Short mmCIF file of C-alpha atoms in Angstrom, two decimals:
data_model
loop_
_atom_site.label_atom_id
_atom_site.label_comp_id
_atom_site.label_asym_id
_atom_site.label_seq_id
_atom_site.Cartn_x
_atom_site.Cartn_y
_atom_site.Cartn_z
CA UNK A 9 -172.40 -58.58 -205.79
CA UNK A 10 -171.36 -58.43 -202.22
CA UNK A 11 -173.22 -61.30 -200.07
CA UNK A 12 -175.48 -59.28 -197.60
CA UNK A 13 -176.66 -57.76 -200.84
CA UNK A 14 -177.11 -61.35 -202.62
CA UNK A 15 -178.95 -62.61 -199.46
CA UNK A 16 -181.46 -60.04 -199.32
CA UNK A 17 -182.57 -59.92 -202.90
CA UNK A 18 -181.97 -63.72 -202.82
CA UNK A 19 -185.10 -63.31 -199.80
CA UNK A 20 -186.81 -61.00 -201.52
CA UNK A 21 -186.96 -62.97 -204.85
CA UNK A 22 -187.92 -66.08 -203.04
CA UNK A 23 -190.87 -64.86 -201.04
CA UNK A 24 -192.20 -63.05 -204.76
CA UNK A 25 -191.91 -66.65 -206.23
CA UNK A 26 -194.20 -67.86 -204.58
CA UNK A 27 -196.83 -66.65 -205.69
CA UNK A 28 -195.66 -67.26 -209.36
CA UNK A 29 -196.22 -70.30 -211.33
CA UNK A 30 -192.95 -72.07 -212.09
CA UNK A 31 -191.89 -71.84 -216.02
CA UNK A 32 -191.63 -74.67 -218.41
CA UNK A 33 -188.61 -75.99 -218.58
CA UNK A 34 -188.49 -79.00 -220.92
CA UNK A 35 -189.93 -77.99 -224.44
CA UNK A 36 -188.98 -80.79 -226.36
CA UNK A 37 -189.18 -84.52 -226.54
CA UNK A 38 -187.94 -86.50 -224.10
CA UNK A 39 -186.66 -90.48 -223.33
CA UNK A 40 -183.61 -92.45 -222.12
CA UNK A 41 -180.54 -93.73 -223.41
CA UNK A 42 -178.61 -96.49 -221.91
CA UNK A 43 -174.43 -97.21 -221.83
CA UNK A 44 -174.62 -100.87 -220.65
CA UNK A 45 -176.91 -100.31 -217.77
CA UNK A 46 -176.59 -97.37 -216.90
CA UNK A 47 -179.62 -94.95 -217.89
CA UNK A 48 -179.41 -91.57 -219.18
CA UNK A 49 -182.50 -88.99 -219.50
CA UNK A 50 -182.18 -86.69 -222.45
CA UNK A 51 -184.19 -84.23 -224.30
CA UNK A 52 -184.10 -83.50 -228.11
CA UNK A 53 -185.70 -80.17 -229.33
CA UNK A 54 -186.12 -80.26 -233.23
CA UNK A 55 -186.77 -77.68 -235.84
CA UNK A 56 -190.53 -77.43 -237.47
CA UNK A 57 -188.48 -77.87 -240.62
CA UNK A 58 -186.52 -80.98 -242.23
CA UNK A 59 -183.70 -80.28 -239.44
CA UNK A 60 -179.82 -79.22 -241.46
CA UNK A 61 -178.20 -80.95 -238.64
CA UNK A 62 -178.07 -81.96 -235.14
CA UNK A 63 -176.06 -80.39 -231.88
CA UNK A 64 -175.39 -81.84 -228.99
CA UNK A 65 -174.97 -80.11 -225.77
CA UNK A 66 -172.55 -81.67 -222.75
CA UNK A 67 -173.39 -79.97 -219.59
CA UNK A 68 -170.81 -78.81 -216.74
CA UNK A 69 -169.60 -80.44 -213.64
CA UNK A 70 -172.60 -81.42 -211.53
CA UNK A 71 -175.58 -79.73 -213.63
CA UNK A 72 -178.11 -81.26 -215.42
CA UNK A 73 -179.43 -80.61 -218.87
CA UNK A 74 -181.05 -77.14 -217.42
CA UNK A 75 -177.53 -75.58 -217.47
CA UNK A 76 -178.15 -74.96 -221.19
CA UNK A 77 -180.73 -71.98 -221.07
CA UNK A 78 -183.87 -71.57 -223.93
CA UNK A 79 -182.21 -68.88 -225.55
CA UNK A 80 -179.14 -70.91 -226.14
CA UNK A 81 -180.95 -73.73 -227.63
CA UNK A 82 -183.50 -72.00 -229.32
CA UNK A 83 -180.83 -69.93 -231.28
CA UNK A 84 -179.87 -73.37 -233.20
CA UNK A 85 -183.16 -75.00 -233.29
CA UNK A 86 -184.23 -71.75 -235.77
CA UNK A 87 -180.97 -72.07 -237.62
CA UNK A 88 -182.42 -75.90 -238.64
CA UNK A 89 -180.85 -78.01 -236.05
CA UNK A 90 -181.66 -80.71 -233.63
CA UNK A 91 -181.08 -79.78 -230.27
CA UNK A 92 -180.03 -82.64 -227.96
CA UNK A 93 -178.90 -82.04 -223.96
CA UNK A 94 -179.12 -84.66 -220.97
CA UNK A 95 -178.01 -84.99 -217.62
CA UNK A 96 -174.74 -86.49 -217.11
CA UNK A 97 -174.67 -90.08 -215.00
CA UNK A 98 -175.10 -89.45 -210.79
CA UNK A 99 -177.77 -86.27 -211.65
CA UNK A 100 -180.82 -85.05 -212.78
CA UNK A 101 -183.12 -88.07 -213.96
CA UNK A 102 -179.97 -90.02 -215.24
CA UNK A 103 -179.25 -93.20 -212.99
CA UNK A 104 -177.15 -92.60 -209.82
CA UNK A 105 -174.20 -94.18 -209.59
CA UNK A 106 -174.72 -96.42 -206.50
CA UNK A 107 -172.00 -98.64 -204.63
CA UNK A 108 -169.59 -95.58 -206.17
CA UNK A 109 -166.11 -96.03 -204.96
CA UNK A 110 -162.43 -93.63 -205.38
CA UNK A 111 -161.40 -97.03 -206.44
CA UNK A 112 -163.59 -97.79 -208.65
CA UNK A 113 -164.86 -94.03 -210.06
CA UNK A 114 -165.01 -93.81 -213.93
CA UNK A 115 -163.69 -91.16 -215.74
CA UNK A 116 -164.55 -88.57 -218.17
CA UNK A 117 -164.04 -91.28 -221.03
CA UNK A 118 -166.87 -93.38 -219.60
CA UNK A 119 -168.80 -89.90 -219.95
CA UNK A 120 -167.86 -89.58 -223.31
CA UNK A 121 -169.34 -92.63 -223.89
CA UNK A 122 -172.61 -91.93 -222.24
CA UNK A 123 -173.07 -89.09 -224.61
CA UNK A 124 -172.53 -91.70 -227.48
CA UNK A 125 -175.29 -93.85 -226.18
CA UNK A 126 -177.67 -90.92 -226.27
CA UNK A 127 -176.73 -90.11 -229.77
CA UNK A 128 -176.97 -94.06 -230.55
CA UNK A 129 -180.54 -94.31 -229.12
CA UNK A 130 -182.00 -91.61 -231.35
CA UNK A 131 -179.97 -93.14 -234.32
CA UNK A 132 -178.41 -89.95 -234.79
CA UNK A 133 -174.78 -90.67 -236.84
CA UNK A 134 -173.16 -87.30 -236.55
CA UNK A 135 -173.39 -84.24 -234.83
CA UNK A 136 -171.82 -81.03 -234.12
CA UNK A 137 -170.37 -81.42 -229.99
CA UNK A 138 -170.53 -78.50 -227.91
CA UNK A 139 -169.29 -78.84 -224.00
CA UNK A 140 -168.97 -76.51 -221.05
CA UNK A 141 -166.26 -76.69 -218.28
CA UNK A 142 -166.38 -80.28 -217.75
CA UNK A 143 -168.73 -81.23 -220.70
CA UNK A 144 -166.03 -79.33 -222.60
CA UNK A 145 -163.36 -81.50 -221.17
CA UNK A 146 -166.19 -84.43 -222.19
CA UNK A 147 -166.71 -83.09 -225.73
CA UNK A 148 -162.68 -83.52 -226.55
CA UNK A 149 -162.73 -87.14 -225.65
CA UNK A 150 -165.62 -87.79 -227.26
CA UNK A 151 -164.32 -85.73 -230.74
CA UNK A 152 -161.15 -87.84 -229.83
CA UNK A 153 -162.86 -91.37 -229.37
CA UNK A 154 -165.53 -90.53 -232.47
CA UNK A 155 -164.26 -89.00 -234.86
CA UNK A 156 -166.74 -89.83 -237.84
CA UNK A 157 -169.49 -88.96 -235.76
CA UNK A 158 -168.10 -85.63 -234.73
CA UNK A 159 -169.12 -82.76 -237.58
CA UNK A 160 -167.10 -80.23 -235.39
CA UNK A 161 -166.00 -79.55 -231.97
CA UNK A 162 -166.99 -76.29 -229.42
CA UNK A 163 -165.31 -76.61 -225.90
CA UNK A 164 -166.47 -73.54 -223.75
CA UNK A 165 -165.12 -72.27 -220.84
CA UNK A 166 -162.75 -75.52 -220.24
CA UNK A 167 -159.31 -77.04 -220.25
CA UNK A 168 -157.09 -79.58 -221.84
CA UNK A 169 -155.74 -80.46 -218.35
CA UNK A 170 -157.31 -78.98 -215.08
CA UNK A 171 -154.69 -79.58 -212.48
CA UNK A 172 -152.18 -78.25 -215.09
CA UNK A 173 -149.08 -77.49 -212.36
CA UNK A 174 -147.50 -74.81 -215.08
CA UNK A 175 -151.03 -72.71 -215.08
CA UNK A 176 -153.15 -70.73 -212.77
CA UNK A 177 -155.15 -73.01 -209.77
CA UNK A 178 -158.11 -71.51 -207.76
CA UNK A 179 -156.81 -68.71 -205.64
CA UNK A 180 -156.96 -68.77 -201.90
CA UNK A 181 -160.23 -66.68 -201.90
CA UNK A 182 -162.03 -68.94 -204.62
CA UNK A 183 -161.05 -72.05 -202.18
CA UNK A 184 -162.64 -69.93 -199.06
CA UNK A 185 -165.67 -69.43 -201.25
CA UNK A 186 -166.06 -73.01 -201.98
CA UNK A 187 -165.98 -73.64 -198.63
CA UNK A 188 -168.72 -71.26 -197.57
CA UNK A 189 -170.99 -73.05 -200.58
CA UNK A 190 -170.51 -76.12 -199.23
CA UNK A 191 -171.15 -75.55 -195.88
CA UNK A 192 -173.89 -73.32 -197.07
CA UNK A 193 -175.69 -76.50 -199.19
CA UNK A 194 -175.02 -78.67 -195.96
CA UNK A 195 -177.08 -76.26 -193.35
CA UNK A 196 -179.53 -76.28 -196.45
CA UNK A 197 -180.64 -80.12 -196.48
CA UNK A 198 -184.05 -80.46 -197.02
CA UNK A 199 -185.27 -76.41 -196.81
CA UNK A 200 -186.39 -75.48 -200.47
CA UNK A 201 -185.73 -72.15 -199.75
CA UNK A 202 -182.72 -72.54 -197.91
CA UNK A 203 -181.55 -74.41 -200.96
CA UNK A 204 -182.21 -71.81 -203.37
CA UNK A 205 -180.28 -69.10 -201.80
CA UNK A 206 -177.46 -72.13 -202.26
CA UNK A 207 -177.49 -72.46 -205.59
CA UNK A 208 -177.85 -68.20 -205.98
CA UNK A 209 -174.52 -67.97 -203.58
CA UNK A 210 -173.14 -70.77 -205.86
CA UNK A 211 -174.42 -69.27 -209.21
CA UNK A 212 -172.85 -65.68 -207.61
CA UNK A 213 -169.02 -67.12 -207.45
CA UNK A 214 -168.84 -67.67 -211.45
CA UNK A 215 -169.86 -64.14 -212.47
CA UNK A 216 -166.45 -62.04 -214.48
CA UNK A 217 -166.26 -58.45 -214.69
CA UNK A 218 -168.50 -57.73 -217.58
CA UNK A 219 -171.42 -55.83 -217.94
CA UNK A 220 -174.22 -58.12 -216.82
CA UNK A 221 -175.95 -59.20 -213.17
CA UNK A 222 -176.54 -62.47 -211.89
CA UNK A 223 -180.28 -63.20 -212.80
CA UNK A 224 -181.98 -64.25 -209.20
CA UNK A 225 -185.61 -64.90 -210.69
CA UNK A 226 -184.33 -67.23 -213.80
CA UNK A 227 -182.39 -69.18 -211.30
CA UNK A 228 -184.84 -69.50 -208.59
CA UNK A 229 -187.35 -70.71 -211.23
CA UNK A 230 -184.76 -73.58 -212.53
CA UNK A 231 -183.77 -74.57 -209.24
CA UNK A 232 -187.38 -74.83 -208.13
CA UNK A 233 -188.26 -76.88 -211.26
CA UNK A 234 -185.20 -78.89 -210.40
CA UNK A 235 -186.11 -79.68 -207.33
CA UNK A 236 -189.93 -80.00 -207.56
CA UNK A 237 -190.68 -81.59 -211.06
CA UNK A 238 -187.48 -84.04 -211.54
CA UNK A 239 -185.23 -85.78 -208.99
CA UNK A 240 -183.28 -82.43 -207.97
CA UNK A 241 -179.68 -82.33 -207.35
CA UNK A 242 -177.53 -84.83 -205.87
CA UNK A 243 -174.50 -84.17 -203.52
CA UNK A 244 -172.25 -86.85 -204.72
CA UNK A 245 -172.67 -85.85 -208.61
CA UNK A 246 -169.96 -82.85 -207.67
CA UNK A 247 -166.90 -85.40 -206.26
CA UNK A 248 -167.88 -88.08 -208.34
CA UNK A 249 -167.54 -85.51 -211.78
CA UNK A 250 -163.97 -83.97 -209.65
CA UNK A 251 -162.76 -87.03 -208.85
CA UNK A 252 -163.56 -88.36 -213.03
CA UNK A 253 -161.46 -85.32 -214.30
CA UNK A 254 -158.59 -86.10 -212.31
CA UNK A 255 -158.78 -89.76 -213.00
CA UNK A 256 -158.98 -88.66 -216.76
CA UNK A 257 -155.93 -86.40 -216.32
CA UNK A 258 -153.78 -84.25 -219.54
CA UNK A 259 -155.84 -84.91 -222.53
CA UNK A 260 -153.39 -81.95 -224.45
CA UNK A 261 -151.09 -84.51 -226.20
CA UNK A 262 -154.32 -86.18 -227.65
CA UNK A 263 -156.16 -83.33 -228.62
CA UNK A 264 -153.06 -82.98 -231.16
CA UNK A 265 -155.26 -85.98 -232.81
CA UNK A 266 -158.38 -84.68 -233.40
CA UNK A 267 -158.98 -83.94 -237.06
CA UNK A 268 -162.33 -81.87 -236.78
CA UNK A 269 -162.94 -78.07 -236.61
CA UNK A 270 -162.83 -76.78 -233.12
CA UNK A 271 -163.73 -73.71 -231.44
CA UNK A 272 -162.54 -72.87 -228.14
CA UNK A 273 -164.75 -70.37 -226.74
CA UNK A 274 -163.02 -68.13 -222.86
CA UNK A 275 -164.13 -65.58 -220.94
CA UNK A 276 -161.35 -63.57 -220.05
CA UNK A 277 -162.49 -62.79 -216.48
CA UNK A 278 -163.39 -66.71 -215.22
CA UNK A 279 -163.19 -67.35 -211.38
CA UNK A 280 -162.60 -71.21 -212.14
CA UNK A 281 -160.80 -71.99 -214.94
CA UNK A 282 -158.20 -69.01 -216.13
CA UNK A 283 -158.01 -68.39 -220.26
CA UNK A 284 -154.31 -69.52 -220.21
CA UNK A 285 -156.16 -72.94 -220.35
CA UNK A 286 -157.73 -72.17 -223.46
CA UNK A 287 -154.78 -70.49 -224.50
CA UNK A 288 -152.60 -73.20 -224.12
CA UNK A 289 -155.01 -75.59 -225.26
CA UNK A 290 -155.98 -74.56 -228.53
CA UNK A 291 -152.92 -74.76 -229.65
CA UNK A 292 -152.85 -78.45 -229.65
CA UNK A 293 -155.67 -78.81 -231.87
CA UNK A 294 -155.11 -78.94 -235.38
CA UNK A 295 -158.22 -76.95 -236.71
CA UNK A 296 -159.05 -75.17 -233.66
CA UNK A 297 -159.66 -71.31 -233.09
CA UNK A 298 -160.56 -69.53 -230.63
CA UNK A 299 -162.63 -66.78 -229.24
CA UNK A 300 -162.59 -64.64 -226.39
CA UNK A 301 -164.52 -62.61 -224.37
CA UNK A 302 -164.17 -59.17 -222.19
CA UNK A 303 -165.60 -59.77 -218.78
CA UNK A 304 -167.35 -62.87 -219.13
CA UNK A 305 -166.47 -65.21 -216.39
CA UNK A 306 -167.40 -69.37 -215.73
CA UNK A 307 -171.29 -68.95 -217.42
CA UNK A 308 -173.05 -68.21 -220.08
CA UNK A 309 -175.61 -65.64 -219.26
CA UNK A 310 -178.28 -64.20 -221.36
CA UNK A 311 -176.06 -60.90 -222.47
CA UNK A 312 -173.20 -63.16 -224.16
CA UNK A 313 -175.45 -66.06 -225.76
CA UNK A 314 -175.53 -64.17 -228.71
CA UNK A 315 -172.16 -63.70 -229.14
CA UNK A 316 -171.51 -67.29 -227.95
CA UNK A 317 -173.90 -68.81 -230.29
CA UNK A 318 -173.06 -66.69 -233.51
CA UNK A 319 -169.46 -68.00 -233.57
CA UNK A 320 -170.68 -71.61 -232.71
CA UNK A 321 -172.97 -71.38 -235.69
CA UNK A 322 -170.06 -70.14 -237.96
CA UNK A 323 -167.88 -72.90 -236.69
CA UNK A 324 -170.85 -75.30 -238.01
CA UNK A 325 -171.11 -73.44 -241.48
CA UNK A 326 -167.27 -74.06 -242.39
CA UNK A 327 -167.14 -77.61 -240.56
CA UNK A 328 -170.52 -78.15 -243.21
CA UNK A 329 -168.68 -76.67 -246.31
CA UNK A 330 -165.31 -78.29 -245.63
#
């Protein structure tokens, strides 16, 4: 969608908001976890039934547990699962990482281990690890670090090595774009609705080729929740999460070490991260397969979560039988 278009039915969504309540976005039971002292927020979902299972869900480079939509969690809370997400350290209602430093930045092993301490606090021993983008980058380490507490692996959308010099990097316009969002979040500050129409222009850049539309009221009413019912985003979560995956740098030599099942799941049209990332990453993992999609690009939106979520439940049937 072109952006005059985006920013008038960004306008016109906003002033119909309004005058809507905003929708529920935390169904389940909530607490913290801590990894020394440093406190993480999380949410567990569970089934009404003696649960088969437990998931847990590592969200993308600056987003909080909302990345992961209803539908996507619902889908494995039916199929008998517990269904636990949190917000990474620096966001959401985790602890921000104050006095934080290039020097002394931690890296997407320390992250790793902050998704351990979640699954520690609810005395959970295994689990079936599912990451996005970055939490997919987090959900190798932590199969690589834990690997009696990881049932299986699903990396989504992500890489073995990000700054890979053999394989595609953002494109000139993609770097152009990124500079329009940030100057576009800057001018925003503290205008809600300014701020919205951010995170819509932001939402906008990750959309492939495929048959679906960005959805401007879903996102309006998660950003509003965001921003009016928890702590709401903070601008230093996005270097502090860039700056820990270059820290953490090739992880493809280790994923060769990773004993579990492992899906890796690419959208054949993503903006961010190309598929010869997946491609050349799931190659190094022992068990891993891999599934691709026409069109989608860097999200999962509401028209592929099916898909999505029928091979990740597959993947949990033969990592259950093995």
């Amino acid at each position: 969608m072109d952006k005059e278009t985006l920013a008038r039915l960004s306008v016109q969504c906003i002033q119909k908001a309004r005058f809507l309540p905003i929708q529920e976005l935390i169904l389940g039971e909530t607490g913290y976890a801590f990894n020394g002292k440093i406190r993480l927020f999380f949410e567990i979902k569970r089934p009404e039934t003696k649960p088969k299972g437990s998931v847990l869900l590592i969200s993308r480079n600056a987003n909080t547990l909302l990345f992961w939509s209803q539908q996507f969690i619902q889908t494995f809370v039916s199929e008998g699962y517990n269904v636990i997400r949190f917000d990474h350290r620096g966001i959401g209602l985790s602890d921000r990482m104050e006095g934080w430093t290039k020097k002394t930045a931690y890296g997407l092993e320390d992250m790793a281990r902050d998704a351990m301490a979640v699954l520690d606090s609810l005395k959970i021993k295994s689990a079936h690890i599912v990451g996005a983008s970055m939490g997919g980058m987090i959900a190798q380490r932590f199969a690589y670090l834990f690997p009696n507490v990881t049932l299986s692996l699903c990396s989504i959308m992500s890489s073995g090595y990000y700054y890979d010099p053999s394989l595609v990097s953002l494109s000139p316009k993609m770097k152009r774009n990124f500079r329009s969002l940030f100057l576009a979040f800057y001018r925003a500050k503290n205008n809600f609705e300014k701020q919205v129409q951010a995170h819509i222009m932001e939402r906008n850049l990750w959309i492939g080729c495929g048959d679906y539309e960005l959805d401007i009221p879903m996102i309006i009413n998660e950003v509003s929740y965001e921003i009016k019912f928890r702590k709401g985003y903070y601008k230093m979560s996005f270097p502090q999460h860039v700056k820990a995956i270059k820290k953490s740098g090739s992880f493809l030599e280790k994923l060769k070490e990773i004993s579990s099942k492992a899906l890796v799941i690419h959208g054949d049209s993503d903006p961010l991260i190309d598929i010869n990332h997946a491609k050349k990453y799931v190659s190094c993992l022992k068990k891993g397969k891999s599934y691709y999609l026409s069109g989608l690009g860097h999200d999962i939106p509401k028209e592929y979560t099916p898909r999505i979520t029928n091979q990740i439940l597959i993947l949990f049937a033969a990592s259950e039988n093995q």
